[in-house]
Amino acid sequence: MDSLNLTSSLMRSPHEYFKDALELFKNNQFDDAFQLLDAAIIFSHNSPFYIYQKICLLYQLGDSEKCNIFIVSQLEHLFKHGSLYILCRSIDYLQKVSCYTINELRILLDEHSVPYCLADSYGIWLTHREKPFFNLAKKALSQDCYELCLCYCMLYLKLHPSDAKICYMQGYCHHMLGNLILAKTYYEQYISLEPNNADGHVHIGLISMELGDYDTALNHLQLANSLNPNNPEYSLYLGECYYAAKKYQEAACTYKNIITTESSHLQSCFNLSHTYKKMSKNRLSKRYTKHIKKILKK
């Protein structure tokens, strides 16, 4: 008999569970109603819809504590798998039953891997058709608000496929926050989409230097220089990488090439003087020290 009941249960659709749950709820059979609704959540490929329906019924029932606990337990799942609308509506119900302060809500969302900026704006996205998350991410980046920029990038990706510009912003933010491995992953995605853009290779080179992986750093910095040979800053990074890798001859050649093109490039002169000193070529080191003094007098 139990086997037959199980078979018949598996043959029912999540929507049938949901309809029966609503009927039981109307008849004040709340425990049975929520059991059927849980079955709909488990068996559905669109579980966020039924999770949201359960939130609505818990709120309608007036059980604030259970409603709060259930929403909080589902926040991460709703962000990953639900629509932005359902997520924001769920946060709205959470505030109705709990009345968190904005700061408390930010912390709670962040703890459950939901962009904390929704604490301030979930109500806006329920009513505004236009959702300028990309522009908001750019604005946050321009203000050096790296965590906020990442939040808007996450929201943008809920509505759009990933693209090169978003990958670059994510890589840059994680780099500035010191998340080097994650930053490198995003920059690698960026150059897979924009293989001829020197910026991505430069950033991977700089991160690889910080990680002590000089071979990878040199490969990317050399490629960046070949893609944009007229950028002295890229050449400077390459020289610094040679120096860090103890390839002093290559570092000196790189600095000299910069100075040949731009004789007053002060940092290259400093670096070249120091590199020659490291190579015990004191005469050449002093020569560039004198050159530096001339530049500074001017």
PDB file of C-alpha atoms in Angstrom:
ATOM      1  CA  MET A   1       0.000   0.000   0.000  1.00  0.00           C
ATOM      2  CA  ASP A   2       2.826   2.389   0.935  1.00  0.00           C
ATOM      3  CA  SER A   3       4.497   1.509  -2.355  1.00  0.00           C
ATOM      4  CA  LEU A   4       1.314   2.401  -4.266  1.00  0.00           C
ATOM      5  CA  ASN A   5       1.007   5.714  -2.382  1.00  0.00           C
ATOM      6  CA  LEU A   6       4.624   6.551  -3.202  1.00  0.00           C
ATOM      7  CA  THR A   7       4.126   5.704  -6.883  1.00  0.00           C
ATOM      8  CA  SER A   8       0.979   7.809  -7.098  1.00  0.00           C
ATOM      9  CA  SER A   9       2.755  10.669  -5.291  1.00  0.00           C
ATOM     10  CA  LEU A  10       5.600  10.618  -7.782  1.00  0.00           C
ATOM     11  CA  MET A  11       3.125  10.761 -10.660  1.00  0.00           C
ATOM     12  CA  ARG A  12       1.574  13.988  -9.389  1.00  0.00           C
ATOM     13  CA  SER A  13       2.844  17.321 -10.694  1.00  0.00           C
ATOM     14  CA  PRO A  14       4.134  20.074  -8.396  1.00  0.00           C
ATOM     15  CA  HIS A  15       1.215  22.226  -9.506  1.00  0.00           C
ATOM     16  CA  GLU A  16      -1.247  19.576  -8.305  1.00  0.00           C
ATOM     17  CA  TYR A  17       0.472  19.552  -4.925  1.00  0.00           C
ATOM     18  CA  PHE A  18       0.191  23.321  -4.881  1.00  0.00           C
ATOM     19  CA  LYS A  19      -3.529  23.352  -5.739  1.00  0.00           C
ATOM     20  CA  ASP A  20      -4.273  20.785  -3.038  1.00  0.00           C
ATOM     21  CA  ALA A  21      -2.181  22.778  -0.565  1.00  0.00           C
ATOM     22  CA  LEU A  22      -4.242  25.901  -1.248  1.00  0.00           C
ATOM     23  CA  GLU A  23      -7.462  23.967  -0.698  1.00  0.00           C
ATOM     24  CA  LEU A  24      -6.216  22.566   2.602  1.00  0.00           C
ATOM     25  CA  PHE A  25      -5.066  26.034   3.661  1.00  0.00           C
ATOM     26  CA  LYS A  26      -8.563  27.423   3.027  1.00  0.00           C
ATOM     27  CA  ASN A  27      -9.925  24.676   5.281  1.00  0.00           C
ATOM     28  CA  ASN A  28      -7.482  25.632   8.041  1.00  0.00           C
ATOM     29  CA  GLN A  29      -5.536  22.369   7.640  1.00  0.00           C
ATOM     30  CA  PHE A  30      -2.266  24.252   7.799  1.00  0.00           C
ATOM     31  CA  ASP A  31       0.178  21.456   8.628  1.00  0.00           C
ATOM     32  CA  ASP A  32      -1.071  19.280   5.781  1.00  0.00           C
ATOM     33  CA  ALA A  33      -1.086  22.277   3.429  1.00  0.00           C
ATOM     34  CA  PHE A  34       2.546  23.085   4.130  1.00  0.00           C
ATOM     35  CA  GLN A  35       3.555  19.434   3.734  1.00  0.00           C
ATOM     36  CA  LEU A  36       2.076  19.409   0.232  1.00  0.00           C
ATOM     37  CA  LEU A  37       3.695  22.736  -0.544  1.00  0.00           C
ATOM     38  CA  ASP A  38       7.056  21.329   0.567  1.00  0.00           C
ATOM     39  CA  ALA A  39       6.484  18.433  -1.831  1.00  0.00           C
ATOM     40  CA  ALA A  40       5.856  20.911  -4.646  1.00  0.00           C
ATOM     41  CA  ILE A  41       9.131  22.677  -3.773  1.00  0.00           C
ATOM     42  CA  ILE A  42      11.085  19.402  -3.732  1.00  0.00           C
ATOM     43  CA  PHE A  43       9.717  17.978  -6.976  1.00  0.00           C
ATOM     44  CA  SER A  44       9.542  21.177  -9.018  1.00  0.00           C
ATOM     45  CA  HIS A  45      12.163  22.388 -11.489  1.00  0.00           C
ATOM     46  CA  ASN A  46      10.977  25.884 -10.606  1.00  0.00           C
ATOM     47  CA  SER A  47      11.295  25.656  -6.843  1.00  0.00           C
ATOM     48  CA  PRO A  48      11.647  29.447  -6.252  1.00  0.00           C
ATOM     49  CA  PHE A  49       8.033  29.923  -7.394  1.00  0.00           C
ATOM     50  CA  TYR A  50       6.725  27.478  -4.773  1.00  0.00           C
ATOM     51  CA  ILE A  51       9.123  28.796  -2.126  1.00  0.00           C
ATOM     52  CA  TYR A  52       7.629  32.223  -2.721  1.00  0.00           C
ATOM     53  CA  GLN A  53       4.092  30.804  -2.431  1.00  0.00           C
ATOM     54  CA  LYS A  54       5.022  29.265   0.911  1.00  0.00           C
ATOM     55  CA  ILE A  55       6.337  32.632   2.086  1.00  0.00           C
ATOM     56  CA  CYS A  56       3.028  34.253   1.102  1.00  0.00           C
ATOM     57  CA  LEU A  57       1.005  31.652   3.023  1.00  0.00           C
ATOM     58  CA  LEU A  58       3.208  31.905   6.122  1.00  0.00           C
ATOM     59  CA  TYR A  59       2.756  35.660   6.038  1.00  0.00           C
ATOM     60  CA  GLN A  60      -0.995  35.294   5.509  1.00  0.00           C
ATOM     61  CA  LEU A  61      -1.110  32.918   8.470  1.00  0.00           C
ATOM     62  CA  GLY A  62       0.549  35.578  10.616  1.00  0.00           C
ATOM     63  CA  ASP A  63       3.383  33.338  11.758  1.00  0.00           C
ATOM     64  CA  SER A  64       6.120  35.980  11.653  1.00  0.00           C
ATOM     65  CA  GLU A  65       8.799  33.861  13.287  1.00  0.00           C
ATOM     66  CA  LYS A  66       8.406  30.890  10.931  1.00  0.00           C
ATOM     67  CA  CYS A  67       8.102  33.245   7.978  1.00  0.00           C
ATOM     68  CA  ASN A  68      11.333  35.010   8.942  1.00  0.00           C
ATOM     69  CA  ILE A  69      13.242  31.756   9.507  1.00  0.00           C
ATOM     70  CA  PHE A  70      12.036  30.277   6.230  1.00  0.00           C
ATOM     71  CA  ILE A  71      12.885  33.356   4.115  1.00  0.00           C
ATOM     72  CA  VAL A  72      16.350  33.645   5.614  1.00  0.00           C
ATOM     73  CA  SER A  73      16.999  29.946   4.984  1.00  0.00           C
ATOM     74  CA  GLN A  74      16.047  30.386   1.307  1.00  0.00           C
ATOM     75  CA  LEU A  75      17.793  33.677   0.479  1.00  0.00           C
ATOM     76  CA  GLU A  76      20.877  32.197  -1.174  1.00  0.00           C
ATOM     77  CA  HIS A  77      18.796  29.695  -3.177  1.00  0.00           C
ATOM     78  CA  LEU A  78      16.395  32.419  -4.321  1.00  0.00           C
ATOM     79  CA  PHE A  79      19.268  34.613  -5.476  1.00  0.00           C
ATOM     80  CA  LYS A  80      20.967  31.787  -7.382  1.00  0.00           C
ATOM     81  CA  HIS A  81      17.874  30.229  -8.939  1.00  0.00           C
ATOM     82  CA  GLY A  82      14.949  32.631  -8.644  1.00  0.00           C
ATOM     83  CA  SER A  83      14.028  35.735 -10.594  1.00  0.00           C
ATOM     84  CA  LEU A  84      15.009  39.157  -9.340  1.00  0.00           C
ATOM     85  CA  TYR A  85      11.317  39.905  -8.801  1.00  0.00           C
ATOM     86  CA  ILE A  86      10.760  36.875  -6.526  1.00  0.00           C
ATOM     87  CA  LEU A  87      13.943  37.673  -4.616  1.00  0.00           C
ATOM     88  CA  CYS A  88      12.907  41.287  -4.024  1.00  0.00           C
ATOM     89  CA  ARG A  89       9.352  40.289  -3.083  1.00  0.00           C
ATOM     90  CA  SER A  90      10.775  37.797  -0.585  1.00  0.00           C
ATOM     91  CA  ILE A  91      12.991  40.497   0.939  1.00  0.00           C
ATOM     92  CA  ASP A  92       9.927  42.723   1.128  1.00  0.00           C
ATOM     93  CA  TYR A  93       8.067  40.048   3.128  1.00  0.00           C
ATOM     94  CA  LEU A  94      11.153  39.587   5.302  1.00  0.00           C
ATOM     95  CA  GLN A  95      11.057  43.263   6.205  1.00  0.00           C
ATOM     96  CA  LYS A  96       7.328  43.145   6.891  1.00  0.00           C
ATOM     97  CA  VAL A  97       7.718  40.382   9.465  1.00  0.00           C
ATOM     98  CA  SER A  98      11.055  41.436  10.978  1.00  0.00           C
ATOM     99  CA  CYS A  99      11.678  45.174  10.397  1.00  0.00           C
ATOM    100  CA  TYR A 100      15.472  44.935  10.183  1.00  0.00           C
ATOM    101  CA  THR A 101      17.418  48.188  10.052  1.00  0.00           C
ATOM    102  CA  ILE A 102      19.065  48.864   6.695  1.00  0.00           C
ATOM    103  CA  ASN A 103      22.459  47.977   8.138  1.00  0.00           C
ATOM    104  CA  GLU A 104      21.143  44.752   9.708  1.00  0.00           C
ATOM    105  CA  LEU A 105      19.545  43.768   6.412  1.00  0.00           C
ATOM    106  CA  ARG A 106      22.749  44.486   4.494  1.00  0.00           C
ATOM    107  CA  ILE A 107      24.712  42.234   6.838  1.00  0.00           C
ATOM    108  CA  LEU A 108      22.065  39.483   6.639  1.00  0.00           C
ATOM    109  CA  LEU A 109      21.991  39.531   2.823  1.00  0.00           C
ATOM    110  CA  ASP A 110      25.778  39.537   2.605  1.00  0.00           C
ATOM    111  CA  GLU A 111      25.990  36.562   4.995  1.00  0.00           C
ATOM    112  CA  HIS A 112      23.731  34.612   2.625  1.00  0.00           C
ATOM    113  CA  SER A 113      25.623  35.544  -0.570  1.00  0.00           C
ATOM    114  CA  VAL A 114      22.988  38.020  -1.752  1.00  0.00           C
ATOM    115  CA  PRO A 115      24.121  41.459  -3.021  1.00  0.00           C
ATOM    116  CA  TYR A 116      23.849  43.667   0.048  1.00  0.00           C
ATOM    117  CA  CYS A 117      22.861  46.714  -2.033  1.00  0.00           C
ATOM    118  CA  LEU A 118      19.355  45.198  -2.289  1.00  0.00           C
ATOM    119  CA  ALA A 119      18.816  46.213   1.341  1.00  0.00           C
ATOM    120  CA  ASP A 120      18.522  49.805   0.106  1.00  0.00           C
ATOM    121  CA  SER A 121      16.851  49.222  -3.229  1.00  0.00           C
ATOM    122  CA  TYR A 122      14.742  46.032  -3.320  1.00  0.00           C
ATOM    123  CA  GLY A 123      11.555  48.135  -3.374  1.00  0.00           C
ATOM    124  CA  ILE A 124      12.784  50.141  -6.353  1.00  0.00           C
ATOM    125  CA  TRP A 125      13.397  47.066  -8.500  1.00  0.00           C
ATOM    126  CA  LEU A 126       9.865  45.835  -7.802  1.00  0.00           C
ATOM    127  CA  THR A 127       8.389  48.900  -9.505  1.00  0.00           C
ATOM    128  CA  HIS A 128      11.052  50.153 -11.933  1.00  0.00           C
ATOM    129  CA  ARG A 129      11.133  48.414 -15.262  1.00  0.00           C
ATOM    130  CA  GLU A 130      14.572  49.759 -16.160  1.00  0.00           C
ATOM    131  CA  LYS A 131      17.376  48.231 -14.118  1.00  0.00           C
ATOM    132  CA  PRO A 132      20.659  50.056 -14.881  1.00  0.00           C
ATOM    133  CA  PHE A 133      22.909  47.697 -12.945  1.00  0.00           C
ATOM    134  CA  PHE A 134      25.802  48.059 -15.396  1.00  0.00           C
ATOM    135  CA  ASN A 135      25.882  51.847 -15.042  1.00  0.00           C
ATOM    136  CA  LEU A 136      25.551  51.554 -11.268  1.00  0.00           C
ATOM    137  CA  ALA A 137      28.507  49.141 -11.248  1.00  0.00           C
ATOM    138  CA  LYS A 138      30.580  51.593 -13.319  1.00  0.00           C
ATOM    139  CA  LYS A 139      29.681  54.447 -10.971  1.00  0.00           C
ATOM    140  CA  ALA A 140      30.662  52.397  -7.902  1.00  0.00           C
ATOM    141  CA  LEU A 141      33.954  51.438  -9.578  1.00  0.00           C
ATOM    142  CA  SER A 142      34.739  55.076 -10.389  1.00  0.00           C
ATOM    143  CA  GLN A 143      34.261  55.873  -6.684  1.00  0.00           C
ATOM    144  CA  ASP A 144      36.547  52.971  -5.624  1.00  0.00           C
ATOM    145  CA  CYS A 145      33.569  51.215  -3.988  1.00  0.00           C
ATOM    146  CA  TYR A 146      34.752  47.769  -5.055  1.00  0.00           C
ATOM    147  CA  GLU A 147      32.385  45.606  -2.987  1.00  0.00           C
ATOM    148  CA  LEU A 148      29.401  47.675  -4.133  1.00  0.00           C
ATOM    149  CA  CYS A 149      30.548  47.381  -7.741  1.00  0.00           C
ATOM    150  CA  LEU A 150      30.684  43.588  -7.367  1.00  0.00           C
ATOM    151  CA  CYS A 151      27.132  43.615  -5.971  1.00  0.00           C
ATOM    152  CA  TYR A 152      25.821  45.442  -9.034  1.00  0.00           C
ATOM    153  CA  CYS A 153      27.794  43.102 -11.315  1.00  0.00           C
ATOM    154  CA  MET A 154      26.049  40.135  -9.648  1.00  0.00           C
ATOM    155  CA  LEU A 155      22.638  41.758 -10.178  1.00  0.00           C
ATOM    156  CA  TYR A 156      23.493  42.568 -13.798  1.00  0.00           C
ATOM    157  CA  LEU A 157      24.352  38.913 -14.380  1.00  0.00           C
ATOM    158  CA  LYS A 158      20.941  37.833 -13.120  1.00  0.00           C
ATOM    159  CA  LEU A 159      19.417  39.596 -16.114  1.00  0.00           C
ATOM    160  CA  HIS A 160      22.150  39.348 -18.764  1.00  0.00           C
ATOM    161  CA  PRO A 161      24.811  36.886 -19.920  1.00  0.00           C
ATOM    162  CA  SER A 162      28.369  37.597 -18.875  1.00  0.00           C
ATOM    163  CA  ASP A 163      30.426  39.857 -21.138  1.00  0.00           C
ATOM    164  CA  ALA A 164      33.953  41.209 -21.313  1.00  0.00           C
ATOM    165  CA  LYS A 165      33.250  44.506 -19.548  1.00  0.00           C
ATOM    166  CA  ILE A 166      31.629  42.804 -16.561  1.00  0.00           C
ATOM    167  CA  CYS A 167      34.486  40.278 -16.326  1.00  0.00           C
ATOM    168  CA  TYR A 168      36.988  43.138 -16.350  1.00  0.00           C
ATOM    169  CA  MET A 169      35.164  45.020 -13.582  1.00  0.00           C
ATOM    170  CA  GLN A 170      34.901  41.872 -11.467  1.00  0.00           C
ATOM    171  CA  GLY A 171      38.583  41.113 -11.991  1.00  0.00           C
ATOM    172  CA  TYR A 172      39.630  44.663 -11.145  1.00  0.00           C
ATOM    173  CA  CYS A 173      37.488  44.826  -7.991  1.00  0.00           C
ATOM    174  CA  HIS A 174      38.757  41.502  -6.669  1.00  0.00           C
ATOM    175  CA  HIS A 175      42.318  42.589  -7.470  1.00  0.00           C
ATOM    176  CA  MET A 176      41.874  45.803  -5.467  1.00  0.00           C
ATOM    177  CA  LEU A 177      40.305  43.828  -2.608  1.00  0.00           C
ATOM    178  CA  GLY A 178      43.269  41.460  -2.531  1.00  0.00           C
ATOM    179  CA  ASN A 179      41.399  38.409  -3.827  1.00  0.00           C
ATOM    180  CA  LEU A 180      44.187  37.569  -6.253  1.00  0.00           C
ATOM    181  CA  ILE A 181      43.202  34.062  -7.385  1.00  0.00           C
ATOM    182  CA  LEU A 182      39.599  35.106  -8.003  1.00  0.00           C
ATOM    183  CA  ALA A 183      40.750  38.268  -9.782  1.00  0.00           C
ATOM    184  CA  LYS A 184      43.000  36.223 -12.049  1.00  0.00           C
ATOM    185  CA  THR A 185      40.091  33.912 -12.922  1.00  0.00           C
ATOM    186  CA  TYR A 186      37.946  36.869 -14.024  1.00  0.00           C
ATOM    187  CA  TYR A 187      40.797  38.405 -16.029  1.00  0.00           C
ATOM    188  CA  GLU A 188      41.312  35.058 -17.759  1.00  0.00           C
ATOM    189  CA  GLN A 189      37.623  35.100 -18.703  1.00  0.00           C
ATOM    190  CA  TYR A 190      38.102  38.657 -19.919  1.00  0.00           C
ATOM    191  CA  ILE A 191      41.007  37.832 -22.240  1.00  0.00           C
ATOM    192  CA  SER A 192      39.148  34.775 -23.547  1.00  0.00           C
ATOM    193  CA  LEU A 193      36.530  37.272 -24.771  1.00  0.00           C
ATOM    194  CA  GLU A 194      39.016  40.047 -25.673  1.00  0.00           C
ATOM    195  CA  PRO A 195      42.267  38.224 -26.546  1.00  0.00           C
ATOM    196  CA  ASN A 196      43.841  41.251 -28.243  1.00  0.00           C
ATOM    197  CA  ASN A 197      43.198  43.692 -25.412  1.00  0.00           C
ATOM    198  CA  ALA A 198      46.489  44.411 -23.671  1.00  0.00           C
ATOM    199  CA  ASP A 199      44.885  45.524 -20.387  1.00  0.00           C
ATOM    200  CA  GLY A 200      43.762  42.019 -19.467  1.00  0.00           C
ATOM    201  CA  HIS A 201      47.226  40.581 -20.055  1.00  0.00           C
ATOM    202  CA  VAL A 202      48.816  43.366 -17.988  1.00  0.00           C
ATOM    203  CA  HIS A 203      46.544  42.667 -15.037  1.00  0.00           C
ATOM    204  CA  ILE A 204      47.172  38.915 -15.160  1.00  0.00           C
ATOM    205  CA  GLY A 205      50.883  39.723 -15.347  1.00  0.00           C
ATOM    206  CA  LEU A 206      50.709  41.972 -12.279  1.00  0.00           C
ATOM    207  CA  ILE A 207      48.690  39.439 -10.287  1.00  0.00           C
ATOM    208  CA  SER A 208      51.090  36.646 -11.271  1.00  0.00           C
ATOM    209  CA  MET A 209      53.975  38.809 -10.059  1.00  0.00           C
ATOM    210  CA  GLU A 210      52.237  39.262  -6.702  1.00  0.00           C
ATOM    211  CA  LEU A 211      51.790  35.493  -6.536  1.00  0.00           C
ATOM    212  CA  GLY A 212      55.469  34.941  -7.347  1.00  0.00           C
ATOM    213  CA  ASP A 213      54.676  33.204 -10.648  1.00  0.00           C
ATOM    214  CA  TYR A 214      57.165  35.137 -12.775  1.00  0.00           C
ATOM    215  CA  ASP A 215      57.062  32.846 -15.815  1.00  0.00           C
ATOM    216  CA  THR A 216      53.316  33.412 -16.257  1.00  0.00           C
ATOM    217  CA  ALA A 217      53.758  37.105 -15.492  1.00  0.00           C
ATOM    218  CA  LEU A 218      56.459  37.506 -18.143  1.00  0.00           C
ATOM    219  CA  ASN A 219      54.400  35.687 -20.773  1.00  0.00           C
ATOM    220  CA  HIS A 220      51.439  38.015 -20.279  1.00  0.00           C
ATOM    221  CA  LEU A 221      53.466  41.217 -19.927  1.00  0.00           C
ATOM    222  CA  GLN A 222      55.461  40.393 -23.077  1.00  0.00           C
ATOM    223  CA  LEU A 223      52.190  39.793 -24.918  1.00  0.00           C
ATOM    224  CA  ALA A 224      50.751  43.081 -23.608  1.00  0.00           C
ATOM    225  CA  ASN A 225      53.839  44.904 -24.907  1.00  0.00           C
ATOM    226  CA  SER A 226      53.553  43.280 -28.308  1.00  0.00           C
ATOM    227  CA  LEU A 227      49.876  44.280 -28.483  1.00  0.00           C
ATOM    228  CA  ASN A 228      50.566  47.848 -27.369  1.00  0.00           C
ATOM    229  CA  PRO A 229      54.266  48.613 -27.967  1.00  0.00           C
ATOM    230  CA  ASN A 230      53.854  52.386 -27.522  1.00  0.00           C
ATOM    231  CA  ASN A 231      52.761  52.234 -23.879  1.00  0.00           C
ATOM    232  CA  PRO A 232      55.788  52.948 -21.636  1.00  0.00           C
ATOM    233  CA  GLU A 233      53.890  51.847 -18.518  1.00  0.00           C
ATOM    234  CA  TYR A 234      53.496  48.338 -19.931  1.00  0.00           C
ATOM    235  CA  SER A 235      57.221  48.235 -20.679  1.00  0.00           C
ATOM    236  CA  LEU A 236      57.916  49.468 -17.152  1.00  0.00           C
ATOM    237  CA  TYR A 237      55.869  46.596 -15.712  1.00  0.00           C
ATOM    238  CA  LEU A 238      57.813  44.171 -17.907  1.00  0.00           C
ATOM    239  CA  GLY A 239      61.119  45.567 -16.659  1.00  0.00           C
ATOM    240  CA  GLU A 240      59.963  45.313 -13.057  1.00  0.00           C
ATOM    241  CA  CYS A 241      58.957  41.708 -13.647  1.00  0.00           C
ATOM    242  CA  TYR A 242      62.373  40.863 -15.114  1.00  0.00           C
ATOM    243  CA  TYR A 243      63.962  42.501 -12.080  1.00  0.00           C
ATOM    244  CA  ALA A 244      61.728  40.574  -9.629  1.00  0.00           C
ATOM    245  CA  ALA A 245      62.631  37.352 -11.487  1.00  0.00           C
ATOM    246  CA  LYS A 246      66.345  38.298 -11.081  1.00  0.00           C
ATOM    247  CA  LYS A 247      66.761  38.624 -14.843  1.00  0.00           C
ATOM    248  CA  TYR A 248      68.727  41.841 -14.462  1.00  0.00           C
ATOM    249  CA  GLN A 249      70.160  42.003 -17.977  1.00  0.00           C
ATOM    250  CA  GLU A 250      66.680  41.784 -19.517  1.00  0.00           C
ATOM    251  CA  ALA A 251      65.368  44.343 -17.010  1.00  0.00           C
ATOM    252  CA  ALA A 252      68.166  46.781 -17.908  1.00  0.00           C
ATOM    253  CA  CYS A 253      67.506  46.371 -21.652  1.00  0.00           C
ATOM    254  CA  THR A 254      63.788  47.012 -21.122  1.00  0.00           C
ATOM    255  CA  TYR A 255      64.405  50.200 -19.108  1.00  0.00           C
ATOM    256  CA  LYS A 256      66.951  51.443 -21.671  1.00  0.00           C
ATOM    257  CA  ASN A 257      64.402  50.957 -24.468  1.00  0.00           C
ATOM    258  CA  ILE A 258      61.904  53.128 -22.582  1.00  0.00           C
ATOM    259  CA  ILE A 259      64.517  55.845 -21.975  1.00  0.00           C
ATOM    260  CA  THR A 260      65.583  55.754 -25.635  1.00  0.00           C
ATOM    261  CA  THR A 261      62.028  56.685 -26.600  1.00  0.00           C
ATOM    262  CA  GLU A 262      61.327  58.940 -23.616  1.00  0.00           C
ATOM    263  CA  SER A 263      64.572  60.214 -22.078  1.00  0.00           C
ATOM    264  CA  SER A 264      62.847  61.958 -19.156  1.00  0.00           C
ATOM    265  CA  HIS A 265      60.878  58.889 -18.009  1.00  0.00           C
ATOM    266  CA  LEU A 266      61.945  59.286 -14.389  1.00  0.00           C
ATOM    267  CA  GLN A 267      60.813  55.908 -13.014  1.00  0.00           C
ATOM    268  CA  SER A 268      62.679  54.014 -15.729  1.00  0.00           C
ATOM    269  CA  CYS A 269      65.819  56.015 -14.951  1.00  0.00           C
ATOM    270  CA  PHE A 270      65.515  55.226 -11.243  1.00  0.00           C
ATOM    271  CA  ASN A 271      64.915  51.542 -11.991  1.00  0.00           C
ATOM    272  CA  LEU A 272      67.777  51.340 -14.471  1.00  0.00           C
ATOM    273  CA  SER A 273      70.204  52.971 -12.030  1.00  0.00           C
ATOM    274  CA  HIS A 274      69.153  50.539  -9.318  1.00  0.00           C
ATOM    275  CA  THR A 275      69.374  47.555 -11.702  1.00  0.00           C
ATOM    276  CA  TYR A 276      72.919  48.459 -12.748  1.00  0.00           C
ATOM    277  CA  LYS A 277      73.862  48.768  -9.080  1.00  0.00           C
ATOM    278  CA  LYS A 278      72.429  45.275  -8.507  1.00  0.00           C
ATOM    279  CA  MET A 279      74.603  44.055 -11.399  1.00  0.00           C
ATOM    280  CA  SER A 280      77.657  45.754  -9.781  1.00  0.00           C
ATOM    281  CA  LYS A 281      77.929  48.135 -12.745  1.00  0.00           C
ATOM    282  CA  ASN A 282      78.489  51.152 -10.545  1.00  0.00           C
ATOM    283  CA  ARG A 283      79.721  53.475 -13.283  1.00  0.00           C
ATOM    284  CA  LEU A 284      76.532  52.992 -15.300  1.00  0.00           C
ATOM    285  CA  SER A 285      74.454  53.276 -12.151  1.00  0.00           C
ATOM    286  CA  LYS A 286      76.036  56.654 -11.322  1.00  0.00           C
ATOM    287  CA  ARG A 287      75.570  57.796 -14.914  1.00  0.00           C
ATOM    288  CA  TYR A 288      71.810  57.406 -14.628  1.00  0.00           C
ATOM    289  CA  THR A 289      71.786  58.915 -11.128  1.00  0.00           C
ATOM    290  CA  LYS A 290      73.301  62.057 -12.697  1.00  0.00           C
ATOM    291  CA  HIS A 291      70.716  61.898 -15.482  1.00  0.00           C
ATOM    292  CA  ILE A 292      67.950  61.774 -12.850  1.00  0.00           C
ATOM    293  CA  LYS A 293      69.346  64.901 -11.162  1.00  0.00           C
ATOM    294  CA  LYS A 294      69.302  66.750 -14.482  1.00  0.00           C
ATOM    295  CA  ILE A 295      65.657  65.772 -15.050  1.00  0.00           C
ATOM    296  CA  LEU A 296      64.697  66.912 -11.541  1.00  0.00           C
ATOM    297  CA  LYS A 297      66.453  70.280 -12.001  1.00  0.00           C
ATOM    298  CA  LYS A 298      64.397  70.878 -15.125  1.00  0.00           C
TER     299      LYS A 298
END
